[in-house]
PDB file of C-alpha atoms and ligand atoms in Angstrom:
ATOM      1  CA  UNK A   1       0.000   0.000   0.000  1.00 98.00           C
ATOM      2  CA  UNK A   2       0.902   3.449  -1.050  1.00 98.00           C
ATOM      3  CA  UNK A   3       0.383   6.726   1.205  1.00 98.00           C
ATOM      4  CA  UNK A   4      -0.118   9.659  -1.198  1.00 98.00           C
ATOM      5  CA  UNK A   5      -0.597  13.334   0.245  1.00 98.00           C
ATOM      6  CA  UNK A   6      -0.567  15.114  -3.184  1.00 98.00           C
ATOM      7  CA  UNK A   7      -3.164  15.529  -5.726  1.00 98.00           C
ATOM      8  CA  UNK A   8      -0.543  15.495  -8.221  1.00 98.00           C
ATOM      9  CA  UNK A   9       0.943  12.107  -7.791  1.00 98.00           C
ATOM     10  CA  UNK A  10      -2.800  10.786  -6.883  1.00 98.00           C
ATOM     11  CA  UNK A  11      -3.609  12.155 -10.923  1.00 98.00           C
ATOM     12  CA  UNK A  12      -0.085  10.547 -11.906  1.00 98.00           C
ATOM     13  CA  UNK A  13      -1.319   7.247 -10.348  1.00 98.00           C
ATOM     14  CA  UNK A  14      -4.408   7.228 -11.803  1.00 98.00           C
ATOM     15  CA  UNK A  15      -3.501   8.109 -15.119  1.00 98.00           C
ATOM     16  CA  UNK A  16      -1.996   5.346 -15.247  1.00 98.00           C
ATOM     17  CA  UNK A  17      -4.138   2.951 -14.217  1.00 98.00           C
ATOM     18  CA  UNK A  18      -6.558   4.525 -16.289  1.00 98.00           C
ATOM     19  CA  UNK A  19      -4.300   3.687 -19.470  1.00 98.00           C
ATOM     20  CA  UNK A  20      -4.155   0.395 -18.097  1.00 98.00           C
ATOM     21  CA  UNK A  21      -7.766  -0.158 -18.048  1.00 98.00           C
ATOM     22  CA  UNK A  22      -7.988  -0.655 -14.733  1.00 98.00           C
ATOM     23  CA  UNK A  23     -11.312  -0.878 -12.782  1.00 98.00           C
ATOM     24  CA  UNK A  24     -10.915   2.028  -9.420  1.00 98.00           C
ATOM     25  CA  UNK A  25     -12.992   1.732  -6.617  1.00 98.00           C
ATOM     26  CA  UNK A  26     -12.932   4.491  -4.255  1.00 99.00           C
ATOM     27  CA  UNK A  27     -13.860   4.820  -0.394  1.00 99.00           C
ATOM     28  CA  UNK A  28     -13.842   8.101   0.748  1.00 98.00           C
ATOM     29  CA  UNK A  29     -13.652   8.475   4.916  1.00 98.00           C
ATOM     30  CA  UNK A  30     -12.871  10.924   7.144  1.00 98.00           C
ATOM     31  CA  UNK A  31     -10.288   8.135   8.944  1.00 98.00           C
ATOM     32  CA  UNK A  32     -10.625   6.550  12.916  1.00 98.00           C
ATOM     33  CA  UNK A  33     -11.472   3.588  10.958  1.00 98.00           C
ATOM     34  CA  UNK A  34     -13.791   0.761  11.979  1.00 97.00           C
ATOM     35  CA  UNK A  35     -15.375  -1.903  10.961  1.00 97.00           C
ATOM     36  CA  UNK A  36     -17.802  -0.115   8.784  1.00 97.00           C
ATOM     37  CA  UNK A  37     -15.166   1.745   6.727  1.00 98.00           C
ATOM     38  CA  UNK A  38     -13.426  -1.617   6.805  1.00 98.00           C
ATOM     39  CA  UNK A  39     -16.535  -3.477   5.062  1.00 98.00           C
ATOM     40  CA  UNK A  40     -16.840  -0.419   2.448  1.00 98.00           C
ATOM     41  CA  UNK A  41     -13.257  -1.094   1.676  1.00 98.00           C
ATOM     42  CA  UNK A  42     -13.821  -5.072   1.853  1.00 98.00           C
ATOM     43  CA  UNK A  43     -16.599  -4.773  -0.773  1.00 98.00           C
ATOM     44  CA  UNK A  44     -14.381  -2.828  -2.814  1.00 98.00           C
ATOM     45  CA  UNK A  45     -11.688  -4.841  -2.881  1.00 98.00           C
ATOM     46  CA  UNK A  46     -13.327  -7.266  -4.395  1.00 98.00           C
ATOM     47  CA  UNK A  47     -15.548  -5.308  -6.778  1.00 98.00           C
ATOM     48  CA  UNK A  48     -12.383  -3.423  -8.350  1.00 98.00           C
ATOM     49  CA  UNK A  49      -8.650  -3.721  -9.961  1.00 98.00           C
ATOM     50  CA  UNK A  50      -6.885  -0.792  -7.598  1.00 98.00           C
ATOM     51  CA  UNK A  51      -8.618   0.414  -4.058  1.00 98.00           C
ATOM     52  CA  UNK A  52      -8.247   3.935  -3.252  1.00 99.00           C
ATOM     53  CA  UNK A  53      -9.425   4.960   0.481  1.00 98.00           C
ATOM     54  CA  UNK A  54      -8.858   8.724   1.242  1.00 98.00           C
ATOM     55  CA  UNK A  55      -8.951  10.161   4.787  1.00 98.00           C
ATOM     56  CA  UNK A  56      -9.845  13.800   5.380  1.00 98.00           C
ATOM     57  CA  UNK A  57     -11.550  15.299   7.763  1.00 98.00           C
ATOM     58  CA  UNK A  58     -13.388  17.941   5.467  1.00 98.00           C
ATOM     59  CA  UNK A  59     -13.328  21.103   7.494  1.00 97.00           C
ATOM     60  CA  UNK A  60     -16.145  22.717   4.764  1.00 97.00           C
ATOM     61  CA  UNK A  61     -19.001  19.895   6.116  1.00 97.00           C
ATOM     62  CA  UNK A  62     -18.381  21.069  10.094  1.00 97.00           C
ATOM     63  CA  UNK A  63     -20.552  23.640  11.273  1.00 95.00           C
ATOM     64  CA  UNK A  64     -18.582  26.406  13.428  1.00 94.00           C
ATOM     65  CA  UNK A  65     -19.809  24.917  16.469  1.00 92.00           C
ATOM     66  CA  UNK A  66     -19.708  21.388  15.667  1.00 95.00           C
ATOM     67  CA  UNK A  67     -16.643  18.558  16.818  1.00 94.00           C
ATOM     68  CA  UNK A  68     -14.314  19.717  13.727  1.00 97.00           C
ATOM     69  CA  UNK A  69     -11.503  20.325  16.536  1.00 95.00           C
ATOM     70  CA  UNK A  70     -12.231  16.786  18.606  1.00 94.00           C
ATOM     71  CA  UNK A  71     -13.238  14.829  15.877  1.00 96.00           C
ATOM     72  CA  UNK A  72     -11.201  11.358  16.170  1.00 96.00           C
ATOM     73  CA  UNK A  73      -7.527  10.561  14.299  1.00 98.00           C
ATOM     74  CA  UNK A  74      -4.857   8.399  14.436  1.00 98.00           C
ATOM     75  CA  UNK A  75      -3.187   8.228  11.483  1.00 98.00           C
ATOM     76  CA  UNK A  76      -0.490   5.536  12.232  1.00 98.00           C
ATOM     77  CA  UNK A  77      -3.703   3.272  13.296  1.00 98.00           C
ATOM     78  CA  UNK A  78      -5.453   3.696  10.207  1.00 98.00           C
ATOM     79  CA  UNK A  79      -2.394   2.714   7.901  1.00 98.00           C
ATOM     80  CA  UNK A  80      -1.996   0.028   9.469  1.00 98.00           C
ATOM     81  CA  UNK A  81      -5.979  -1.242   9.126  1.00 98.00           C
ATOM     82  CA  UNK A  82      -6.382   0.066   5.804  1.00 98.00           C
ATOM     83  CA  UNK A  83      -2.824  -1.872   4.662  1.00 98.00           C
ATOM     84  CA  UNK A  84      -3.900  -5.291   6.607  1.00 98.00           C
ATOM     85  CA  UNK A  85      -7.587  -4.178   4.485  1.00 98.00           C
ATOM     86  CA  UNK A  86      -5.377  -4.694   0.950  1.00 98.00           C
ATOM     87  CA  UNK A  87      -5.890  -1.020  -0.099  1.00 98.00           C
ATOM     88  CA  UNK A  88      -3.874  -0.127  -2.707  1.00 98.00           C
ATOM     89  CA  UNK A  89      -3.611   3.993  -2.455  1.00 98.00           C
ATOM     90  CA  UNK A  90      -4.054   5.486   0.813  1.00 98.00           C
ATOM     91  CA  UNK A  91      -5.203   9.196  -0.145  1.00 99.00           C
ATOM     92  CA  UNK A  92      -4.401  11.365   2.904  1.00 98.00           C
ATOM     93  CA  UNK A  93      -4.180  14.800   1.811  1.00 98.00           C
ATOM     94  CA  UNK A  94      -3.795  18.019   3.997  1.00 98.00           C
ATOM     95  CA  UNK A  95      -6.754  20.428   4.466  1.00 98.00           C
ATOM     96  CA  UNK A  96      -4.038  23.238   2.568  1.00 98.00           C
ATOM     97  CA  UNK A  97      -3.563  20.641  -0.068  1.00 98.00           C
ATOM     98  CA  UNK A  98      -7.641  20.284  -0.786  1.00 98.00           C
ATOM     99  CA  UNK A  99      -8.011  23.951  -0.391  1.00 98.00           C
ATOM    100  CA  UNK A 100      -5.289  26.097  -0.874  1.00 97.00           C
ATOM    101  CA  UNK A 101      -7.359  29.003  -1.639  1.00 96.00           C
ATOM    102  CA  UNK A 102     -10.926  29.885  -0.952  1.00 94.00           C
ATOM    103  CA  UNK A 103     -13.067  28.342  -3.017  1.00 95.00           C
ATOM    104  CA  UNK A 104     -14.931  30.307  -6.123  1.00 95.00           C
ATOM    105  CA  UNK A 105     -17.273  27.200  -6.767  1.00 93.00           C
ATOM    106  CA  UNK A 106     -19.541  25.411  -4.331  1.00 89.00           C
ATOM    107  CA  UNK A 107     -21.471  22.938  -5.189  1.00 95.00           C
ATOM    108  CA  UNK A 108     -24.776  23.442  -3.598  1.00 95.00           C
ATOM    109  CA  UNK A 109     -27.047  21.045  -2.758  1.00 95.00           C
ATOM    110  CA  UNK A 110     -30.632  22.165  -3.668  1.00 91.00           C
ATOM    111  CA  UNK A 111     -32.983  19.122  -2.787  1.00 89.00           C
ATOM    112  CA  UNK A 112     -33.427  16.351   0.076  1.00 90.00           C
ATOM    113  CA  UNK A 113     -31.183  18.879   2.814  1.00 89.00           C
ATOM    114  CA  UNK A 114     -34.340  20.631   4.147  1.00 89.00           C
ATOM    115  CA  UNK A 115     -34.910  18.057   6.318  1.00 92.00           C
ATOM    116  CA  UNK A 116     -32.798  15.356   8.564  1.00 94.00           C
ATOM    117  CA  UNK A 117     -29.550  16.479   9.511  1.00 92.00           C
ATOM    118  CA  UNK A 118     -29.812  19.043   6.492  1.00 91.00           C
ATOM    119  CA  UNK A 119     -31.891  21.207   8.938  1.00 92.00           C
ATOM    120  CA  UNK A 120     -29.714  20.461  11.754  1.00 89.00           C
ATOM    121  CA  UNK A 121     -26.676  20.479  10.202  1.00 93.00           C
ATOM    122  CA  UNK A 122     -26.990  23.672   7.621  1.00 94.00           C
ATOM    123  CA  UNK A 123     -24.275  23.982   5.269  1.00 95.00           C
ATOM    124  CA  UNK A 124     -23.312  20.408   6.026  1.00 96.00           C
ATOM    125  CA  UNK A 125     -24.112  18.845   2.505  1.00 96.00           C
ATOM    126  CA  UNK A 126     -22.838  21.480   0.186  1.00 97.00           C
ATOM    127  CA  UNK A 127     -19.666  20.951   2.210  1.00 97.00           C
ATOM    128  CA  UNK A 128     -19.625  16.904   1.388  1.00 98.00           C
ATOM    129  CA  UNK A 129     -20.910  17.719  -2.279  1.00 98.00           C
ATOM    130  CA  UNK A 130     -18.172  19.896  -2.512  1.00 98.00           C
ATOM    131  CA  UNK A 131     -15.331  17.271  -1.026  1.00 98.00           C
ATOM    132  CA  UNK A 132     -16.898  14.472  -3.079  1.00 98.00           C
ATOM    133  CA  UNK A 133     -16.788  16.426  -6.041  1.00 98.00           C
ATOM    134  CA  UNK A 134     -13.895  17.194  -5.903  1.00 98.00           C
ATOM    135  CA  UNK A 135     -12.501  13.589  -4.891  1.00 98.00           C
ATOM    136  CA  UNK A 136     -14.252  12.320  -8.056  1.00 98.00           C
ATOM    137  CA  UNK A 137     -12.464  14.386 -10.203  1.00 98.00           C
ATOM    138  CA  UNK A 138      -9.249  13.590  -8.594  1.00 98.00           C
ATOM    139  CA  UNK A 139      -9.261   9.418  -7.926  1.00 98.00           C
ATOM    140  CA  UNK A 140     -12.025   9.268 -11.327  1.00 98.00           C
ATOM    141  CA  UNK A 141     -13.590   5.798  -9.946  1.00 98.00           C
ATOM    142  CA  UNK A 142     -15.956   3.616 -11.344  1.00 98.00           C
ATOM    143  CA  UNK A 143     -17.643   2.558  -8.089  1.00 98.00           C
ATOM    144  CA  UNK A 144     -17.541   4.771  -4.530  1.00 99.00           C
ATOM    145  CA  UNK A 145     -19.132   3.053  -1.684  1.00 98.00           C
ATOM    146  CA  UNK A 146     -21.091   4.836   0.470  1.00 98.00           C
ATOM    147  CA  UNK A 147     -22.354   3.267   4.339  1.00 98.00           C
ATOM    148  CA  UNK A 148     -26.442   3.445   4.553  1.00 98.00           C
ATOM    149  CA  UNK A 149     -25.559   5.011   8.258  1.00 97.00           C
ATOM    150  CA  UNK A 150     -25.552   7.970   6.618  1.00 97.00           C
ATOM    151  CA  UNK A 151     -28.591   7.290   4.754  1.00 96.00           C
ATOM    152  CA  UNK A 152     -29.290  11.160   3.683  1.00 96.00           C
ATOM    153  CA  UNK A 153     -25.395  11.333   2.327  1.00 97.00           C
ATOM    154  CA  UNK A 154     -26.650   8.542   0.250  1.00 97.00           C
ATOM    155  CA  UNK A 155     -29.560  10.028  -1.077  1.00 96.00           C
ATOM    156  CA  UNK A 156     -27.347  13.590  -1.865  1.00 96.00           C
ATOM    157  CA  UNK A 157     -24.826  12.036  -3.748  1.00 97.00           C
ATOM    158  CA  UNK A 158     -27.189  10.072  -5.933  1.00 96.00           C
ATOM    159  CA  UNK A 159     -28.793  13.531  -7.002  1.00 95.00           C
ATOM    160  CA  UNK A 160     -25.129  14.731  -7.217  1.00 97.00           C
ATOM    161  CA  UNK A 161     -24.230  11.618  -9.618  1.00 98.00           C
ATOM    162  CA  UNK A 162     -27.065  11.831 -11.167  1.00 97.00           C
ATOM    163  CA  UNK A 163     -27.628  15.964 -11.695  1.00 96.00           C
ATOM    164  CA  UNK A 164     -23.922  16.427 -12.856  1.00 97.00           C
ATOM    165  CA  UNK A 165     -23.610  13.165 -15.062  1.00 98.00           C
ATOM    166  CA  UNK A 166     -20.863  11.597 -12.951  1.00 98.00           C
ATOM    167  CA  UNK A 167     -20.046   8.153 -14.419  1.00 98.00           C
ATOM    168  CA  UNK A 168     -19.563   6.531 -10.708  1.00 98.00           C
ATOM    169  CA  UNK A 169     -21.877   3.806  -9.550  1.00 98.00           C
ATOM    170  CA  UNK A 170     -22.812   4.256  -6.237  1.00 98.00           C
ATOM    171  CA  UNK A 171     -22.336   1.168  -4.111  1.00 98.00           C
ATOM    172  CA  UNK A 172     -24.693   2.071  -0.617  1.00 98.00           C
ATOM    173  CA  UNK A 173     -23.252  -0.681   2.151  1.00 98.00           C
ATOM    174  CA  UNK A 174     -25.506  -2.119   5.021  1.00 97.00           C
ATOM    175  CA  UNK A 175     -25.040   0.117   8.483  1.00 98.00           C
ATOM    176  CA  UNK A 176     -22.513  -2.663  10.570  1.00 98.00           C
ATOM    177  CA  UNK A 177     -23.245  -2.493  14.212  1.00 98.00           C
ATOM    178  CA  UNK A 178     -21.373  -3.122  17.806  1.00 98.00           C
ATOM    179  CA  UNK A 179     -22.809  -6.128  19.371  1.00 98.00           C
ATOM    180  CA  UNK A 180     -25.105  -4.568  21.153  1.00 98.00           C
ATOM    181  CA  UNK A 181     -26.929  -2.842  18.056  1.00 98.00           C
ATOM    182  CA  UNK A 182     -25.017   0.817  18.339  1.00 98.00           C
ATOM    183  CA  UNK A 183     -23.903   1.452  14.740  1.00 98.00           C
ATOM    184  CA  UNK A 184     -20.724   1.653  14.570  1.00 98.00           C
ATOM    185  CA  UNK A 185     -18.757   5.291  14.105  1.00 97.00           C
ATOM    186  CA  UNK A 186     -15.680   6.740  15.039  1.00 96.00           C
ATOM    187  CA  UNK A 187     -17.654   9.458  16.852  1.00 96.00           C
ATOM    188  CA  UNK A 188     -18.878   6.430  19.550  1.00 97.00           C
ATOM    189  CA  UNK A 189     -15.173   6.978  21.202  1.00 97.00           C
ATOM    190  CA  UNK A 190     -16.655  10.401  22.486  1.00 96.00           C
ATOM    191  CA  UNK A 191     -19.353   9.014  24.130  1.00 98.00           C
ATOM    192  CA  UNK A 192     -18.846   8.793  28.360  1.00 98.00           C
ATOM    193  CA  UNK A 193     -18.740   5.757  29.489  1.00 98.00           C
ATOM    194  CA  UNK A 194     -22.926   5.988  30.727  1.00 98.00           C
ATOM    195  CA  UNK A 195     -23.804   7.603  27.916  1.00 98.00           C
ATOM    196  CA  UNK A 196     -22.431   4.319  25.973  1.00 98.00           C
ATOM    197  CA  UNK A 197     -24.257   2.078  27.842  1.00 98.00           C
ATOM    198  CA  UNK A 198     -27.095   4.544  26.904  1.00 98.00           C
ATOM    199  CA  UNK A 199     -26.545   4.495  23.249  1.00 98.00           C
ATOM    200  CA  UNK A 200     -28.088   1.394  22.078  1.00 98.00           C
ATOM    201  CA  UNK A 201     -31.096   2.779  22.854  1.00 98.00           C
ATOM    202  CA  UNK A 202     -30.821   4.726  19.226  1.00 98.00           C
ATOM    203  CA  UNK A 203     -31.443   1.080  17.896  1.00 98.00           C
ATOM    204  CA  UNK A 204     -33.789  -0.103  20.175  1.00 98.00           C
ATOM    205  CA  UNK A 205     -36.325   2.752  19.294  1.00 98.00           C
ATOM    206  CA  UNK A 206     -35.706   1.913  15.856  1.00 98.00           C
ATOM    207  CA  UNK A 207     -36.429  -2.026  15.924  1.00 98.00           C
ATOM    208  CA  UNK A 208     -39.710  -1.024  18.244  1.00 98.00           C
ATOM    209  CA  UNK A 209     -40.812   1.003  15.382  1.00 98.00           C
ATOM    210  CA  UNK A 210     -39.628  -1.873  13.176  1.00 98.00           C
ATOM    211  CA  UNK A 211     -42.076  -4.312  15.454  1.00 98.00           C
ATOM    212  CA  UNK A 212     -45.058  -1.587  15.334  1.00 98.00           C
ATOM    213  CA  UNK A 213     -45.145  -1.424  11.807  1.00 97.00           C
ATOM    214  CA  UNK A 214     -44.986  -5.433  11.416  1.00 96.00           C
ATOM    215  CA  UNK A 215     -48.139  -5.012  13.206  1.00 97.00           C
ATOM    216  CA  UNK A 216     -49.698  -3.335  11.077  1.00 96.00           C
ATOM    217  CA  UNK A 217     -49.131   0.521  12.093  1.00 96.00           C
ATOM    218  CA  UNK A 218     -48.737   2.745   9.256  1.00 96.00           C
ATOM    219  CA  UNK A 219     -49.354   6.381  11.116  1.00 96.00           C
ATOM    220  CA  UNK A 220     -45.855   8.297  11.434  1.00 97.00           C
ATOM    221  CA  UNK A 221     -46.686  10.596  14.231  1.00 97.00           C
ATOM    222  CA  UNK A 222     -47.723   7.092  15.996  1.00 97.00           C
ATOM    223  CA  UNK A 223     -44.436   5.709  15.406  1.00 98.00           C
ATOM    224  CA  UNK A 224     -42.455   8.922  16.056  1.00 98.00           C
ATOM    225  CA  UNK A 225     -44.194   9.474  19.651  1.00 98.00           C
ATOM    226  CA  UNK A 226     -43.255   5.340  20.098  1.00 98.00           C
ATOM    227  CA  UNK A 227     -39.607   6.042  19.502  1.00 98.00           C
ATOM    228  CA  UNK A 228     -38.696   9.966  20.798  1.00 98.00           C
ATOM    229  CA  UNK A 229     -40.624   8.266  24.361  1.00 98.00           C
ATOM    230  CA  UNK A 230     -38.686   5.133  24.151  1.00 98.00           C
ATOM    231  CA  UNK A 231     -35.211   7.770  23.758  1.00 98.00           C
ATOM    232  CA  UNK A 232     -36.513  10.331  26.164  1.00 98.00           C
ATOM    233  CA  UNK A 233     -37.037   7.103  28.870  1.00 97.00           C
ATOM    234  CA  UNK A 234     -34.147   5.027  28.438  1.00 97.00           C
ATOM    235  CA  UNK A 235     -31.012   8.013  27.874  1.00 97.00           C
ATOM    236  CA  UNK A 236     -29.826  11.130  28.767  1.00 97.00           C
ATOM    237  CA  UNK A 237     -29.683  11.667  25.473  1.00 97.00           C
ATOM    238  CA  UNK A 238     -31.535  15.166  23.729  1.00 98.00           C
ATOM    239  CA  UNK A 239     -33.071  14.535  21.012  1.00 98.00           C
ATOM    240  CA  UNK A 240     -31.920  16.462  17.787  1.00 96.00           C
ATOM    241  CA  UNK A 241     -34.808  15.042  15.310  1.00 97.00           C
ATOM    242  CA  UNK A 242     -36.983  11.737  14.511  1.00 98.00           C
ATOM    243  CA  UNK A 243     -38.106  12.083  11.292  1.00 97.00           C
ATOM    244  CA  UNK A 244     -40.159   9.387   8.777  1.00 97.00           C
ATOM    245  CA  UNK A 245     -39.923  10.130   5.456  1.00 97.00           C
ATOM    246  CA  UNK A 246     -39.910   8.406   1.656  1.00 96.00           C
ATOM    247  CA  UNK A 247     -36.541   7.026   0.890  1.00 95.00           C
ATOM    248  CA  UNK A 248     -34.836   8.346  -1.420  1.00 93.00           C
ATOM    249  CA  UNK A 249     -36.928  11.140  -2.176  1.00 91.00           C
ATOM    250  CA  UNK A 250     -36.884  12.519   1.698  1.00 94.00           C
ATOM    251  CA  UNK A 251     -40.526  13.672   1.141  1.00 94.00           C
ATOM    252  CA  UNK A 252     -42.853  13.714   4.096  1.00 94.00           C
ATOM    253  CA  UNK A 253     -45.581  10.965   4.213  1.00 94.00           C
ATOM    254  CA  UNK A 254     -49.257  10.686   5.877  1.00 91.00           C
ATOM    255  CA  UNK A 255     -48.989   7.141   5.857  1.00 91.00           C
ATOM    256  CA  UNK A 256     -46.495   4.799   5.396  1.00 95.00           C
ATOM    257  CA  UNK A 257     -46.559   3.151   2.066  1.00 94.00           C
ATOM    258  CA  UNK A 258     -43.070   2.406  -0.486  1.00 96.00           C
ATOM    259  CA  UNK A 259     -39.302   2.700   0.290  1.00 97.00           C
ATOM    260  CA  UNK A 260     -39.021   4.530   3.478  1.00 98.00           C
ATOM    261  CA  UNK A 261     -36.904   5.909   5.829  1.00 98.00           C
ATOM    262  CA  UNK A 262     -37.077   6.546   9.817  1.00 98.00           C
ATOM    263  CA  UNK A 263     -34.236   8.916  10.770  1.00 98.00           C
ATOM    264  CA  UNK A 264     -32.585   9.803  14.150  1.00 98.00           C
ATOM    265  CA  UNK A 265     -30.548  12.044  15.852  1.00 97.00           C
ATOM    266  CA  UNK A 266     -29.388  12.204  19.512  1.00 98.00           C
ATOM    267  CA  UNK A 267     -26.849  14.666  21.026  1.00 97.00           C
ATOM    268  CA  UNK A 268     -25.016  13.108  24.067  1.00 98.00           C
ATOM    269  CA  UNK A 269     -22.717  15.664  25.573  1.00 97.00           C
ATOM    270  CA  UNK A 270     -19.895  15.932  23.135  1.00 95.00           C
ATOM    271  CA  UNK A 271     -21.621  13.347  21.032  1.00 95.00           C
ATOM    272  CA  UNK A 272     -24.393  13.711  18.675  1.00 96.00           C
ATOM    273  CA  UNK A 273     -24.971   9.847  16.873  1.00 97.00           C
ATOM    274  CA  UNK A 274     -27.522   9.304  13.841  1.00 98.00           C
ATOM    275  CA  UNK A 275     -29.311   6.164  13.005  1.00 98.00           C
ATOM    276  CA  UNK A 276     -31.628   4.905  10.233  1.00 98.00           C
ATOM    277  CA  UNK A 277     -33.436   2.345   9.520  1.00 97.00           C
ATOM    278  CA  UNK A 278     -35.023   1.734   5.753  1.00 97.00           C
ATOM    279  CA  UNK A 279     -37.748  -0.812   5.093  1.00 97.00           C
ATOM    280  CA  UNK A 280     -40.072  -1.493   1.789  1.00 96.00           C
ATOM    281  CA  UNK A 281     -43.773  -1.054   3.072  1.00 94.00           C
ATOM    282  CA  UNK A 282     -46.716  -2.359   0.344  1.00 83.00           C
TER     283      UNK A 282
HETATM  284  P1  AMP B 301     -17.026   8.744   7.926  1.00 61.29           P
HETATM  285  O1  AMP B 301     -15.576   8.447   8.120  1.00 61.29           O
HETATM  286  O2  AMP B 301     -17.830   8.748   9.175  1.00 61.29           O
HETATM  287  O3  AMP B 301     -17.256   9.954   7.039  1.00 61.29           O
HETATM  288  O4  AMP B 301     -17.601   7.507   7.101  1.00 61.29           O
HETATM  289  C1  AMP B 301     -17.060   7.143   5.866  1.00 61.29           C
HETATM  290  C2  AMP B 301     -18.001   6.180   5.182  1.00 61.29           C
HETATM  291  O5  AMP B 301     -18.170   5.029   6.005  1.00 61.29           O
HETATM  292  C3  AMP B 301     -19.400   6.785   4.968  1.00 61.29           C
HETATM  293  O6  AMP B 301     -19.888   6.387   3.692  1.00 61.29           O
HETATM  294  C4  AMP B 301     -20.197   6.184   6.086  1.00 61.29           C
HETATM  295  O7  AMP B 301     -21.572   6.077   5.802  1.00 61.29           O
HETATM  296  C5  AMP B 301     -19.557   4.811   6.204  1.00 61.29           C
HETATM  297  N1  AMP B 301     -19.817   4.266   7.539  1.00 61.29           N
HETATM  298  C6  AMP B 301     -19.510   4.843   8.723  1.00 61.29           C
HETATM  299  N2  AMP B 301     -19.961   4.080   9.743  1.00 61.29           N
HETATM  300  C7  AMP B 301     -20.579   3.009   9.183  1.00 61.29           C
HETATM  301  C8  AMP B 301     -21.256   1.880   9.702  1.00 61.29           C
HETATM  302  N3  AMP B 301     -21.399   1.680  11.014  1.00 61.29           N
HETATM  303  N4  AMP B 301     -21.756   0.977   8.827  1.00 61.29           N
HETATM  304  C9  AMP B 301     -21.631   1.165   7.488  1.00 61.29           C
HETATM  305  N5  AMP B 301     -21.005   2.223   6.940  1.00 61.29           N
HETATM  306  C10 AMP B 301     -20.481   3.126   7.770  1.00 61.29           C
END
């Protein structure tokens, strides 16, 4: 495995894999790796010729009073994973390197932000539009994989794909989970040691809304009261939003019928953790 820092000898690279026909897959993280970065890369590696996983923690998708500053890294760690992971290129460029001068394009997202973290999180999306955009154009891959924890990145970078006639297939990977159903994220390591005992509760509420609806319940303001009590009785936890909506159009829905998605947020005290959970309904 190969560490490269530059965007010049990433294009050198693959330009020449590119001659060479080569298939790229890409997995784009912003490093603390786990085990679901790990399975991103996993499918990757067997989906594609070369493996490219970068590593930045994208300054432009942190609000000003978000965990930019305390957000997880270790480096050395993550080498080592992403080497034993048979990456090929380890992209791990410096925030000067991605940016060395303000920016005169954005890209903007337009649709599915106005709700989720979108609303909570505003500026958040143009700022991993932006990143991704610009990671496209440097690694030029043929399949990025995406994790389905972050359901609503999923659904923005389709319309990105899609809207700016990217040729990348979007590969969206199952949410992988501790044992005792918190999904997995390198955020978890910020949690205090109650409010990790806590945390499961993100996917309890979930699977409770999971059971409701296997019995028949289609009303979303029924299942949002099940799950925000459910939260509110079982964590110190503040809830930042429980939303239901269609998946992945992100349009609200009187009753539950299609693809759709129920969407949490919960801030702990330096913490705030997201969950999903995205089931067909006839
Ligand atoms: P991050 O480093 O948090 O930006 O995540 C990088 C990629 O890994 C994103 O596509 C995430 O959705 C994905 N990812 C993070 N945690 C998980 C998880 N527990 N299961 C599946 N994918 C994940």
């Amino acid at each position: 495995m190969k560490v490269i820092t530059t965007i010049k000898e990433m294009q050198e690279v693959i330009s020449q894999f590119k001659s060479q026909e080569k298939s790229i897959g890409f997995v784009p993280t912003m490093g603390f790796l786990h085990e679901g970065h790990l399975t991103l890369v996993n499918r990757a590696r067997q989906e594609n010729d070369i493996v490219v996983l970068s590593i930045f923690v994208n300054p432009l998708q942190f609000g000003p009073k978000e965990d930019y500053a305390d957000y997880p890294r270790d480096f050395e760690r993550d080498r080592a994973l992403a080497e034993s992971e048979m990456v090929d290129f380890l992209f791990y460029p410096s925030v000067e390197e991605m940016y060395p001068n303000e920016l005169s394009v954005k890209v903007t997202v337009q649709e599915r932000t106005d709700v989720l973290c979108g609303s909570s999180r505003p500026g958040h999306f143009d700022g991993v539009a932006t990143v991704i955009t610009k990671f496209f154009n440097i690694i030029m891959p043929i399949r990025a994989y995406f994790g389905k924890k972050d359901a609503q990145q999923v659904a923005v970078i389709e319309g990105l794909i899609s809207d700016f006639n990217i040729p990348v297939d979007l590969v969206a990977v199952d949410i992988i989970r501790e044992t005792d159903g918190l999904a997995k994220s390198s955020r978890n390591v910020n949690l205090l040691p109650k409010e990790r005992q806590e945390a499961p509760v993100l996917y309890q509420s979930l699977k409770a809304a999971e059971a409701a609806i296997n019995e028949g319940e289609r009303d979303p303001v029924k299942l949002i009261t099940l799950i925000r009590e459910k939260i509110r009785n079982d964590s110190t936890g503040v809830i930042d939003y429980v939303q239901i909506y269609s998946y992945p159009q992100l349009k609200p829905l009187e009753k539950l019928e299609g693809t759709i998605i129920i969407a949490l947020a919960v801030k702990f005290s330096k913490v705030r953790l997201i969950d999903n959970f995205i089931t067909n309904i006839d």
